[in-house]
Amino acid sequence: MIKEKVSPILGKFKELKIIFIGIIFSFLWASASTATKIGLHSAQPFVISIFRFLIAGCIMLLISHLIMAKRLPQRKEWIQISIYGLLNITFYLGLYVLAMQKVSAGLGSLAVATNPVFIVLISAVWLSHKIDFKNIISLLLCLTGVFFAAYPLLQSGFATPSGILILLVSMIAYSLGTIYYSRQEWNDLHILTINGWQTIIGAVFLFPVLVLTYKSDQNNLDLNFWLSTFWLAIAVSIGAIQLWLYLLKINPIKASYWLFLCPIFGFLIAYLVVEEPLTFYTFLGVVFVILGLYISLSSKKIKEK
């Protein structure tokens, strides 16, 4: 009798815990674009990226190898991690921070939320799967949403066409990296080891670009720079990703739905912190993207059943 009473309470507690983690993940993930925007006032994009990746990577490897005593990657795994780091860190986040010079923080978080749709479509092309009509509709809705949200920003100087193009290319790079990661055999290699080394290796690939573009007069390593960089490294690269992996482990489909909150949090954070405008077009854009995500994820759910 006591067990029967305790069981529903534990179930409710677990449910509330998942909701709490999901909300925190969405907030942290959405905050990345605004944090990047703040950092760009003090330093060049690749300077922010290199510091962010080195801090996050070193912390993850310290925990993985010294505290948890996890093994090092071996032979083929180094190649896999290097390719993953090239796609997921060098290209995706390298291009993303570059795009944030030319687009608003809110638009950056809105674009990030469209990743599941790109992943589904690229998977269909890469793995020769049949493309579902719903996935095409969802992509069109998401792109329409980005266009609506970007329209007033283009007019007011908060976004440029080149910035939007770079942002979309970075989303494609992320999707390619995600698909590549999911297709590899990682054996028992710990996730912190993979993420730590791919972050460090991605930074190494990006370093020559930093050297070629570096201008000392454009970099002031002040308080804003360090607050932005540490937030991106610890709260986003480590915290948000670990929460995301926890949600994925419990239920991959339900985890994906937390991405719906990212555009909402993203625009609100940008509005409150860096005073970016909120308009009817912003609301319309978010609605279209959320609708596109819903169609894509519900379609995926039907297939997995």
PDB file of C-alpha atoms in Angstrom:
ATOM      1  CA  MET A   1       0.000   0.000   0.000  1.00  0.00           C
ATOM      2  CA  ILE A   2       2.823   2.399   0.932  1.00  0.00           C
ATOM      3  CA  LYS A   3       4.729   1.449  -2.221  1.00  0.00           C
ATOM      4  CA  GLU A   4       1.670   2.225  -4.341  1.00  0.00           C
ATOM      5  CA  LYS A   5       1.459   5.701  -2.802  1.00  0.00           C
ATOM      6  CA  VAL A   6       5.195   6.367  -3.139  1.00  0.00           C
ATOM      7  CA  SER A   7       5.400   5.218  -6.765  1.00  0.00           C
ATOM      8  CA  PRO A   8       3.127   7.963  -8.235  1.00  0.00           C
ATOM      9  CA  ILE A   9       4.972  10.571  -6.155  1.00  0.00           C
ATOM     10  CA  LEU A  10       8.342   9.429  -7.523  1.00  0.00           C
ATOM     11  CA  GLY A  11       6.900   9.405 -11.035  1.00  0.00           C
ATOM     12  CA  LYS A  12       5.599  12.941 -10.605  1.00  0.00           C
ATOM     13  CA  PHE A  13       8.948  14.066  -9.191  1.00  0.00           C
ATOM     14  CA  LYS A  14      10.797  12.561 -12.183  1.00  0.00           C
ATOM     15  CA  GLU A  15       8.378  14.269 -14.572  1.00  0.00           C
ATOM     16  CA  LEU A  16       8.894  17.649 -12.891  1.00  0.00           C
ATOM     17  CA  LYS A  17      12.652  17.087 -12.940  1.00  0.00           C
ATOM     18  CA  ILE A  18      12.591  16.472 -16.709  1.00  0.00           C
ATOM     19  CA  ILE A  19      10.473  19.605 -17.251  1.00  0.00           C
ATOM     20  CA  PHE A  20      12.880  21.665 -15.134  1.00  0.00           C
ATOM     21  CA  ILE A  21      15.914  20.319 -17.029  1.00  0.00           C
ATOM     22  CA  GLY A  22      14.174  20.917 -20.376  1.00  0.00           C
ATOM     23  CA  ILE A  23      13.433  24.557 -19.543  1.00  0.00           C
ATOM     24  CA  ILE A  24      16.986  25.179 -18.303  1.00  0.00           C
ATOM     25  CA  PHE A  25      18.403  23.536 -21.459  1.00  0.00           C
ATOM     26  CA  SER A  26      16.212  25.700 -23.729  1.00  0.00           C
ATOM     27  CA  PHE A  27      17.227  28.864 -21.885  1.00  0.00           C
ATOM     28  CA  LEU A  28      20.965  28.075 -21.934  1.00  0.00           C
ATOM     29  CA  TRP A  29      20.916  26.971 -25.581  1.00  0.00           C
ATOM     30  CA  ALA A  30      19.004  30.104 -26.632  1.00  0.00           C
ATOM     31  CA  SER A  31      21.313  32.379 -24.633  1.00  0.00           C
ATOM     32  CA  ALA A  32      24.329  31.537 -26.808  1.00  0.00           C
ATOM     33  CA  SER A  33      23.488  34.063 -29.535  1.00  0.00           C
ATOM     34  CA  THR A  34      23.088  36.975 -27.103  1.00  0.00           C
ATOM     35  CA  ALA A  35      26.265  35.998 -25.221  1.00  0.00           C
ATOM     36  CA  THR A  36      28.119  35.921 -28.547  1.00  0.00           C
ATOM     37  CA  LYS A  37      26.726  39.356 -29.449  1.00  0.00           C
ATOM     38  CA  ILE A  38      28.040  40.790 -26.174  1.00  0.00           C
ATOM     39  CA  GLY A  39      31.469  39.264 -26.721  1.00  0.00           C
ATOM     40  CA  LEU A  40      31.684  40.691 -30.240  1.00  0.00           C
ATOM     41  CA  HIS A  41      31.697  44.201 -28.786  1.00  0.00           C
ATOM     42  CA  SER A  42      35.093  43.404 -27.268  1.00  0.00           C
ATOM     43  CA  ALA A  43      36.812  40.982 -29.629  1.00  0.00           C
ATOM     44  CA  GLN A  44      36.935  39.445 -33.090  1.00  0.00           C
ATOM     45  CA  PRO A  45      34.721  36.395 -33.666  1.00  0.00           C
ATOM     46  CA  PHE A  46      37.520  33.838 -33.935  1.00  0.00           C
ATOM     47  CA  VAL A  47      39.240  35.147 -30.804  1.00  0.00           C
ATOM     48  CA  ILE A  48      36.017  34.480 -28.871  1.00  0.00           C
ATOM     49  CA  SER A  49      35.709  31.041 -30.491  1.00  0.00           C
ATOM     50  CA  ILE A  50      39.263  29.892 -29.741  1.00  0.00           C
ATOM     51  CA  PHE A  51      39.085  30.944 -26.081  1.00  0.00           C
ATOM     52  CA  ARG A  52      35.629  29.376 -25.730  1.00  0.00           C
ATOM     53  CA  PHE A  53      36.662  26.052 -27.248  1.00  0.00           C
ATOM     54  CA  LEU A  54      39.926  25.779 -25.312  1.00  0.00           C
ATOM     55  CA  ILE A  55      38.228  26.528 -21.968  1.00  0.00           C
ATOM     56  CA  ALA A  56      35.315  24.135 -22.593  1.00  0.00           C
ATOM     57  CA  GLY A  57      37.514  21.389 -24.072  1.00  0.00           C
ATOM     58  CA  CYS A  58      40.089  21.482 -21.270  1.00  0.00           C
ATOM     59  CA  ILE A  59      37.393  21.344 -18.561  1.00  0.00           C
ATOM     60  CA  MET A  60      35.666  18.375 -20.223  1.00  0.00           C
ATOM     61  CA  LEU A  61      38.957  16.475 -20.685  1.00  0.00           C
ATOM     62  CA  LEU A  62      40.012  17.224 -17.106  1.00  0.00           C
ATOM     63  CA  ILE A  63      36.762  15.719 -15.826  1.00  0.00           C
ATOM     64  CA  SER A  64      36.860  12.801 -18.265  1.00  0.00           C
ATOM     65  CA  HIS A  65      40.475  11.683 -17.927  1.00  0.00           C
ATOM     66  CA  LEU A  66      41.657  12.878 -14.506  1.00  0.00           C
ATOM     67  CA  ILE A  67      38.493  12.730 -12.392  1.00  0.00           C
ATOM     68  CA  MET A  68      36.479   9.965 -14.087  1.00  0.00           C
ATOM     69  CA  ALA A  69      39.589   8.112 -15.364  1.00  0.00           C
ATOM     70  CA  LYS A  70      38.074   7.429 -18.801  1.00  0.00           C
ATOM     71  CA  ARG A  71      40.295   6.045 -21.550  1.00  0.00           C
ATOM     72  CA  LEU A  72      41.846   8.028 -24.403  1.00  0.00           C
ATOM     73  CA  PRO A  73      40.578   7.630 -27.989  1.00  0.00           C
ATOM     74  CA  GLN A  74      42.380   4.970 -30.030  1.00  0.00           C
ATOM     75  CA  ARG A  75      43.491   4.805 -33.679  1.00  0.00           C
ATOM     76  CA  LYS A  76      40.391   5.156 -35.876  1.00  0.00           C
ATOM     77  CA  GLU A  77      38.560   7.059 -33.121  1.00  0.00           C
ATOM     78  CA  TRP A  78      40.994   9.978 -33.477  1.00  0.00           C
ATOM     79  CA  ILE A  79      40.037  10.302 -37.143  1.00  0.00           C
ATOM     80  CA  GLN A  80      36.326  10.144 -36.308  1.00  0.00           C
ATOM     81  CA  ILE A  81      36.678  12.782 -33.590  1.00  0.00           C
ATOM     82  CA  SER A  82      38.712  15.013 -35.926  1.00  0.00           C
ATOM     83  CA  ILE A  83      36.062  14.882 -38.672  1.00  0.00           C
ATOM     84  CA  TYR A  84      33.324  15.493 -36.113  1.00  0.00           C
ATOM     85  CA  GLY A  85      35.267  18.430 -34.655  1.00  0.00           C
ATOM     86  CA  LEU A  86      35.838  19.894 -38.121  1.00  0.00           C
ATOM     87  CA  LEU A  87      32.109  19.849 -38.898  1.00  0.00           C
ATOM     88  CA  ASN A  88      30.656  20.569 -35.455  1.00  0.00           C
ATOM     89  CA  ILE A  89      33.204  23.075 -34.124  1.00  0.00           C
ATOM     90  CA  THR A  90      35.347  24.553 -36.915  1.00  0.00           C
ATOM     91  CA  PHE A  91      32.641  24.956 -39.559  1.00  0.00           C
ATOM     92  CA  TYR A  92      29.413  25.149 -37.535  1.00  0.00           C
ATOM     93  CA  LEU A  93      30.446  27.316 -34.586  1.00  0.00           C
ATOM     94  CA  GLY A  94      33.169  29.108 -36.558  1.00  0.00           C
ATOM     95  CA  LEU A  95      30.628  30.242 -39.151  1.00  0.00           C
ATOM     96  CA  TYR A  96      27.977  30.855 -36.481  1.00  0.00           C
ATOM     97  CA  VAL A  97      30.088  33.364 -34.557  1.00  0.00           C
ATOM     98  CA  LEU A  98      30.972  35.011 -37.881  1.00  0.00           C
ATOM     99  CA  ALA A  99      27.274  35.287 -38.773  1.00  0.00           C
ATOM    100  CA  MET A 100      26.492  36.871 -35.407  1.00  0.00           C
ATOM    101  CA  GLN A 101      28.421  39.947 -36.564  1.00  0.00           C
ATOM    102  CA  LYS A 102      25.799  40.413 -39.264  1.00  0.00           C
ATOM    103  CA  VAL A 103      22.510  39.175 -37.761  1.00  0.00           C
ATOM    104  CA  SER A 104      20.566  39.765 -34.552  1.00  0.00           C
ATOM    105  CA  ALA A 105      20.888  37.497 -31.519  1.00  0.00           C
ATOM    106  CA  GLY A 106      17.196  36.586 -31.734  1.00  0.00           C
ATOM    107  CA  LEU A 107      17.501  35.547 -35.366  1.00  0.00           C
ATOM    108  CA  GLY A 108      20.534  33.448 -34.467  1.00  0.00           C
ATOM    109  CA  SER A 109      18.567  31.469 -31.881  1.00  0.00           C
ATOM    110  CA  LEU A 110      15.650  31.094 -34.307  1.00  0.00           C
ATOM    111  CA  ALA A 111      17.947  29.594 -36.951  1.00  0.00           C
ATOM    112  CA  VAL A 112      19.465  27.152 -34.433  1.00  0.00           C
ATOM    113  CA  ALA A 113      15.980  25.806 -33.684  1.00  0.00           C
ATOM    114  CA  THR A 114      15.562  24.761 -37.340  1.00  0.00           C
ATOM    115  CA  ASN A 115      18.407  22.227 -37.098  1.00  0.00           C
ATOM    116  CA  PRO A 116      16.154  19.142 -36.631  1.00  0.00           C
ATOM    117  CA  VAL A 117      14.487  19.871 -39.979  1.00  0.00           C
ATOM    118  CA  PHE A 118      17.836  20.160 -41.786  1.00  0.00           C
ATOM    119  CA  ILE A 119      19.029  16.961 -40.118  1.00  0.00           C
ATOM    120  CA  VAL A 120      15.982  15.016 -41.347  1.00  0.00           C
ATOM    121  CA  LEU A 121      16.348  16.274 -44.933  1.00  0.00           C
ATOM    122  CA  ILE A 122      20.132  15.847 -45.152  1.00  0.00           C
ATOM    123  CA  SER A 123      19.786  12.355 -43.662  1.00  0.00           C
ATOM    124  CA  ALA A 124      17.344  11.502 -46.433  1.00  0.00           C
ATOM    125  CA  VAL A 125      19.806  12.653 -49.116  1.00  0.00           C
ATOM    126  CA  TRP A 126      22.960  11.271 -47.456  1.00  0.00           C
ATOM    127  CA  LEU A 127      21.483   7.909 -46.473  1.00  0.00           C
ATOM    128  CA  SER A 128      19.275   7.589 -49.582  1.00  0.00           C
ATOM    129  CA  HIS A 129      16.073   7.583 -47.583  1.00  0.00           C
ATOM    130  CA  LYS A 130      12.819   8.649 -49.142  1.00  0.00           C
ATOM    131  CA  ILE A 131      12.082  12.330 -48.442  1.00  0.00           C
ATOM    132  CA  ASP A 132       8.721  12.703 -46.734  1.00  0.00           C
ATOM    133  CA  PHE A 133       6.441  15.410 -48.156  1.00  0.00           C
ATOM    134  CA  LYS A 134       5.877  16.620 -44.582  1.00  0.00           C
ATOM    135  CA  ASN A 135       9.614  17.236 -44.220  1.00  0.00           C
ATOM    136  CA  ILE A 136       9.647  19.447 -47.309  1.00  0.00           C
ATOM    137  CA  ILE A 137       6.671  21.394 -45.952  1.00  0.00           C
ATOM    138  CA  SER A 138       8.373  21.743 -42.560  1.00  0.00           C
ATOM    139  CA  LEU A 139      11.564  23.104 -44.182  1.00  0.00           C
ATOM    140  CA  LEU A 140       9.570  25.625 -46.217  1.00  0.00           C
ATOM    141  CA  LEU A 141       7.689  26.730 -43.080  1.00  0.00           C
ATOM    142  CA  CYS A 142      10.933  27.135 -41.133  1.00  0.00           C
ATOM    143  CA  LEU A 143      12.611  29.119 -43.911  1.00  0.00           C
ATOM    144  CA  THR A 144       9.478  31.265 -44.232  1.00  0.00           C
ATOM    145  CA  GLY A 145       9.595  31.858 -40.486  1.00  0.00           C
ATOM    146  CA  VAL A 146      13.238  32.935 -40.660  1.00  0.00           C
ATOM    147  CA  PHE A 147      12.361  35.278 -43.539  1.00  0.00           C
ATOM    148  CA  PHE A 148       9.475  36.875 -41.597  1.00  0.00           C
ATOM    149  CA  ALA A 149      11.616  37.348 -38.496  1.00  0.00           C
ATOM    150  CA  ALA A 150      14.498  38.727 -40.586  1.00  0.00           C
ATOM    151  CA  TYR A 151      12.403  41.143 -42.692  1.00  0.00           C
ATOM    152  CA  PRO A 152      12.227  44.073 -40.216  1.00  0.00           C
ATOM    153  CA  LEU A 153      15.788  43.336 -39.038  1.00  0.00           C
ATOM    154  CA  LEU A 154      17.091  43.716 -42.604  1.00  0.00           C
ATOM    155  CA  GLN A 155      15.376  47.086 -42.867  1.00  0.00           C
ATOM    156  CA  SER A 156      16.649  48.340 -39.515  1.00  0.00           C
ATOM    157  CA  GLY A 157      20.231  47.111 -39.929  1.00  0.00           C
ATOM    158  CA  PHE A 158      20.004  44.293 -37.353  1.00  0.00           C
ATOM    159  CA  ALA A 159      20.674  41.708 -40.095  1.00  0.00           C
ATOM    160  CA  THR A 160      22.252  41.473 -43.552  1.00  0.00           C
ATOM    161  CA  PRO A 161      21.637  39.017 -46.423  1.00  0.00           C
ATOM    162  CA  SER A 162      25.234  37.753 -46.198  1.00  0.00           C
ATOM    163  CA  GLY A 163      24.824  37.170 -42.461  1.00  0.00           C
ATOM    164  CA  ILE A 164      21.669  35.110 -43.002  1.00  0.00           C
ATOM    165  CA  LEU A 165      23.429  33.062 -45.707  1.00  0.00           C
ATOM    166  CA  ILE A 166      26.420  32.340 -43.425  1.00  0.00           C
ATOM    167  CA  LEU A 167      23.987  31.408 -40.636  1.00  0.00           C
ATOM    168  CA  LEU A 168      22.149  28.901 -42.859  1.00  0.00           C
ATOM    169  CA  VAL A 169      25.449  27.364 -44.061  1.00  0.00           C
ATOM    170  CA  SER A 170      26.491  26.948 -40.409  1.00  0.00           C
ATOM    171  CA  MET A 171      23.201  25.124 -39.709  1.00  0.00           C
ATOM    172  CA  ILE A 172      23.923  22.744 -42.592  1.00  0.00           C
ATOM    173  CA  ALA A 173      27.427  22.106 -41.182  1.00  0.00           C
ATOM    174  CA  TYR A 174      25.910  21.310 -37.770  1.00  0.00           C
ATOM    175  CA  SER A 175      23.402  18.921 -39.350  1.00  0.00           C
ATOM    176  CA  LEU A 176      26.161  17.138 -41.260  1.00  0.00           C
ATOM    177  CA  GLY A 177      28.179  16.826 -38.050  1.00  0.00           C
ATOM    178  CA  THR A 178      25.212  15.415 -36.144  1.00  0.00           C
ATOM    179  CA  ILE A 179      24.502  12.817 -38.835  1.00  0.00           C
ATOM    180  CA  TYR A 180      28.185  11.862 -39.054  1.00  0.00           C
ATOM    181  CA  TYR A 181      28.374  11.435 -35.271  1.00  0.00           C
ATOM    182  CA  SER A 182      25.270   9.231 -35.178  1.00  0.00           C
ATOM    183  CA  ARG A 183      26.619   6.979 -37.950  1.00  0.00           C
ATOM    184  CA  GLN A 184      29.959   6.216 -36.268  1.00  0.00           C
ATOM    185  CA  GLU A 185      30.813   3.312 -33.970  1.00  0.00           C
ATOM    186  CA  TRP A 186      32.193   4.845 -30.755  1.00  0.00           C
ATOM    187  CA  ASN A 187      32.471   1.622 -28.748  1.00  0.00           C
ATOM    188  CA  ASP A 188      32.651   2.548 -25.042  1.00  0.00           C
ATOM    189  CA  LEU A 189      34.302   5.951 -25.538  1.00  0.00           C
ATOM    190  CA  HIS A 190      32.770   8.347 -22.998  1.00  0.00           C
ATOM    191  CA  ILE A 191      30.710  11.282 -24.315  1.00  0.00           C
ATOM    192  CA  LEU A 192      32.814  13.812 -22.354  1.00  0.00           C
ATOM    193  CA  THR A 193      35.937  12.399 -23.986  1.00  0.00           C
ATOM    194  CA  ILE A 194      34.415  12.722 -27.452  1.00  0.00           C
ATOM    195  CA  ASN A 195      33.099  16.239 -26.842  1.00  0.00           C
ATOM    196  CA  GLY A 196      36.277  17.387 -25.112  1.00  0.00           C
ATOM    197  CA  TRP A 197      38.644  16.237 -27.837  1.00  0.00           C
ATOM    198  CA  GLN A 198      36.400  17.279 -30.746  1.00  0.00           C
ATOM    199  CA  THR A 199      36.210  20.764 -29.192  1.00  0.00           C
ATOM    200  CA  ILE A 200      39.987  21.035 -28.808  1.00  0.00           C
ATOM    201  CA  ILE A 201      40.683  19.617 -32.296  1.00  0.00           C
ATOM    202  CA  GLY A 202      38.034  21.910 -33.812  1.00  0.00           C
ATOM    203  CA  ALA A 203      39.815  24.875 -32.194  1.00  0.00           C
ATOM    204  CA  VAL A 204      43.148  23.705 -33.648  1.00  0.00           C
ATOM    205  CA  PHE A 205      41.610  23.591 -37.161  1.00  0.00           C
ATOM    206  CA  LEU A 206      40.257  27.107 -36.615  1.00  0.00           C
ATOM    207  CA  PHE A 207      43.539  28.554 -35.321  1.00  0.00           C
ATOM    208  CA  PRO A 208      45.131  29.270 -38.763  1.00  0.00           C
ATOM    209  CA  VAL A 209      42.033  31.344 -39.659  1.00  0.00           C
ATOM    210  CA  LEU A 210      42.476  33.305 -36.430  1.00  0.00           C
ATOM    211  CA  VAL A 211      46.133  34.000 -37.263  1.00  0.00           C
ATOM    212  CA  LEU A 212      45.261  35.223 -40.774  1.00  0.00           C
ATOM    213  CA  THR A 213      42.446  37.513 -39.610  1.00  0.00           C
ATOM    214  CA  TYR A 214      43.776  38.703 -36.246  1.00  0.00           C
ATOM    215  CA  LYS A 215      43.928  42.473 -35.632  1.00  0.00           C
ATOM    216  CA  SER A 216      45.162  43.470 -32.189  1.00  0.00           C
ATOM    217  CA  ASP A 217      43.369  46.838 -32.186  1.00  0.00           C
ATOM    218  CA  GLN A 218      39.991  45.049 -32.472  1.00  0.00           C
ATOM    219  CA  ASN A 219      40.468  42.949 -29.359  1.00  0.00           C
ATOM    220  CA  ASN A 220      39.968  44.194 -25.827  1.00  0.00           C
ATOM    221  CA  LEU A 221      39.902  41.328 -23.351  1.00  0.00           C
ATOM    222  CA  ASP A 222      37.715  43.195 -20.874  1.00  0.00           C
ATOM    223  CA  LEU A 223      35.040  42.008 -18.434  1.00  0.00           C
ATOM    224  CA  ASN A 224      32.397  41.680 -21.189  1.00  0.00           C
ATOM    225  CA  PHE A 225      34.724  39.458 -23.198  1.00  0.00           C
ATOM    226  CA  TRP A 226      35.455  37.113 -20.299  1.00  0.00           C
ATOM    227  CA  LEU A 227      31.846  36.958 -19.091  1.00  0.00           C
ATOM    228  CA  SER A 228      30.682  36.170 -22.630  1.00  0.00           C
ATOM    229  CA  THR A 229      33.419  33.586 -23.265  1.00  0.00           C
ATOM    230  CA  PHE A 230      33.001  31.760 -19.941  1.00  0.00           C
ATOM    231  CA  TRP A 231      29.218  31.690 -20.372  1.00  0.00           C
ATOM    232  CA  LEU A 232      29.578  30.213 -23.859  1.00  0.00           C
ATOM    233  CA  ALA A 233      32.191  27.702 -22.696  1.00  0.00           C
ATOM    234  CA  ILE A 234      30.667  26.532 -19.411  1.00  0.00           C
ATOM    235  CA  ALA A 235      26.926  27.290 -19.562  1.00  0.00           C
ATOM    236  CA  VAL A 236      26.432  26.461 -23.259  1.00  0.00           C
ATOM    237  CA  SER A 237      29.226  24.175 -24.531  1.00  0.00           C
ATOM    238  CA  ILE A 238      29.262  22.071 -21.353  1.00  0.00           C
ATOM    239  CA  GLY A 239      26.037  22.702 -19.405  1.00  0.00           C
ATOM    240  CA  ALA A 240      23.476  22.876 -22.208  1.00  0.00           C
ATOM    241  CA  ILE A 241      24.999  19.978 -24.129  1.00  0.00           C
ATOM    242  CA  GLN A 242      25.092  17.699 -21.057  1.00  0.00           C
ATOM    243  CA  LEU A 243      21.442  18.525 -20.302  1.00  0.00           C
ATOM    244  CA  TRP A 244      20.569  17.839 -23.950  1.00  0.00           C
ATOM    245  CA  LEU A 245      22.294  14.442 -23.830  1.00  0.00           C
ATOM    246  CA  TYR A 246      20.392  13.622 -20.620  1.00  0.00           C
ATOM    247  CA  LEU A 247      17.063  14.486 -22.291  1.00  0.00           C
ATOM    248  CA  LEU A 248      18.009  12.468 -25.397  1.00  0.00           C
ATOM    249  CA  LYS A 249      18.831   9.435 -23.267  1.00  0.00           C
ATOM    250  CA  ILE A 250      15.389   9.504 -21.613  1.00  0.00           C
ATOM    251  CA  ASN A 251      13.315  10.105 -24.758  1.00  0.00           C
ATOM    252  CA  PRO A 252      14.827  11.403 -28.043  1.00  0.00           C
ATOM    253  CA  ILE A 253      11.452  12.463 -29.492  1.00  0.00           C
ATOM    254  CA  LYS A 254      10.272  14.364 -26.421  1.00  0.00           C
ATOM    255  CA  ALA A 255      13.732  15.908 -26.061  1.00  0.00           C
ATOM    256  CA  SER A 256      13.451  17.446 -29.516  1.00  0.00           C
ATOM    257  CA  TYR A 257      10.312  19.314 -28.525  1.00  0.00           C
ATOM    258  CA  TRP A 258      12.281  21.433 -26.056  1.00  0.00           C
ATOM    259  CA  LEU A 259      13.767  23.139 -29.122  1.00  0.00           C
ATOM    260  CA  PHE A 260      10.371  24.837 -29.506  1.00  0.00           C
ATOM    261  CA  LEU A 261      11.223  27.044 -26.525  1.00  0.00           C
ATOM    262  CA  CYS A 262      14.598  28.142 -27.915  1.00  0.00           C
ATOM    263  CA  PRO A 263      13.299  30.823 -30.343  1.00  0.00           C
ATOM    264  CA  ILE A 264      10.994  32.231 -27.664  1.00  0.00           C
ATOM    265  CA  PHE A 265      13.767  32.395 -25.078  1.00  0.00           C
ATOM    266  CA  GLY A 266      16.206  33.658 -27.720  1.00  0.00           C
ATOM    267  CA  PHE A 267      14.145  36.689 -28.733  1.00  0.00           C
ATOM    268  CA  LEU A 268      13.197  37.501 -25.117  1.00  0.00           C
ATOM    269  CA  ILE A 269      16.826  37.348 -23.941  1.00  0.00           C
ATOM    270  CA  ALA A 270      17.944  39.488 -26.892  1.00  0.00           C
ATOM    271  CA  TYR A 271      15.160  41.990 -26.206  1.00  0.00           C
ATOM    272  CA  LEU A 272      15.930  42.261 -22.468  1.00  0.00           C
ATOM    273  CA  VAL A 273      19.738  42.136 -22.605  1.00  0.00           C
ATOM    274  CA  VAL A 274      20.793  43.841 -25.865  1.00  0.00           C
ATOM    275  CA  GLU A 275      17.523  45.664 -26.617  1.00  0.00           C
ATOM    276  CA  GLU A 276      16.805  44.046 -29.978  1.00  0.00           C
ATOM    277  CA  PRO A 277      13.358  44.891 -31.385  1.00  0.00           C
ATOM    278  CA  LEU A 278      10.307  42.637 -31.012  1.00  0.00           C
ATOM    279  CA  THR A 279       7.698  43.107 -33.742  1.00  0.00           C
ATOM    280  CA  PHE A 280       4.672  41.371 -35.215  1.00  0.00           C
ATOM    281  CA  TYR A 281       7.051  39.873 -37.808  1.00  0.00           C
ATOM    282  CA  THR A 282       9.101  38.381 -34.953  1.00  0.00           C
ATOM    283  CA  PHE A 283       5.993  36.693 -33.552  1.00  0.00           C
ATOM    284  CA  LEU A 284       4.948  35.488 -37.017  1.00  0.00           C
ATOM    285  CA  GLY A 285       8.429  34.104 -37.701  1.00  0.00           C
ATOM    286  CA  VAL A 286       8.529  32.177 -34.432  1.00  0.00           C
ATOM    287  CA  VAL A 287       5.057  30.718 -35.100  1.00  0.00           C
ATOM    288  CA  PHE A 288       6.104  29.485 -38.578  1.00  0.00           C
ATOM    289  CA  VAL A 289       9.333  27.931 -37.274  1.00  0.00           C
ATOM    290  CA  ILE A 290       7.549  26.193 -34.373  1.00  0.00           C
ATOM    291  CA  LEU A 291       4.894  24.888 -36.765  1.00  0.00           C
ATOM    292  CA  GLY A 292       7.602  23.606 -39.124  1.00  0.00           C
ATOM    293  CA  LEU A 293       9.415  21.907 -36.247  1.00  0.00           C
ATOM    294  CA  TYR A 294       6.199  20.332 -35.001  1.00  0.00           C
ATOM    295  CA  ILE A 295       5.398  18.850 -38.426  1.00  0.00           C
ATOM    296  CA  SER A 296       8.936  17.522 -38.817  1.00  0.00           C
ATOM    297  CA  LEU A 297       9.156  15.971 -35.348  1.00  0.00           C
ATOM    298  CA  SER A 298       5.608  14.546 -35.376  1.00  0.00           C
ATOM    299  CA  SER A 299       6.385  12.972 -38.761  1.00  0.00           C
ATOM    300  CA  LYS A 300       9.518  11.409 -37.277  1.00  0.00           C
ATOM    301  CA  LYS A 301       7.502  10.114 -34.336  1.00  0.00           C
ATOM    302  CA  ILE A 302       5.033   8.382 -36.648  1.00  0.00           C
ATOM    303  CA  LYS A 303       7.885   6.713 -38.548  1.00  0.00           C
ATOM    304  CA  GLU A 304       9.553   5.407 -35.359  1.00  0.00           C
ATOM    305  CA  LYS A 305       6.289   3.888 -34.189  1.00  0.00           C
TER     306      LYS A 305
END
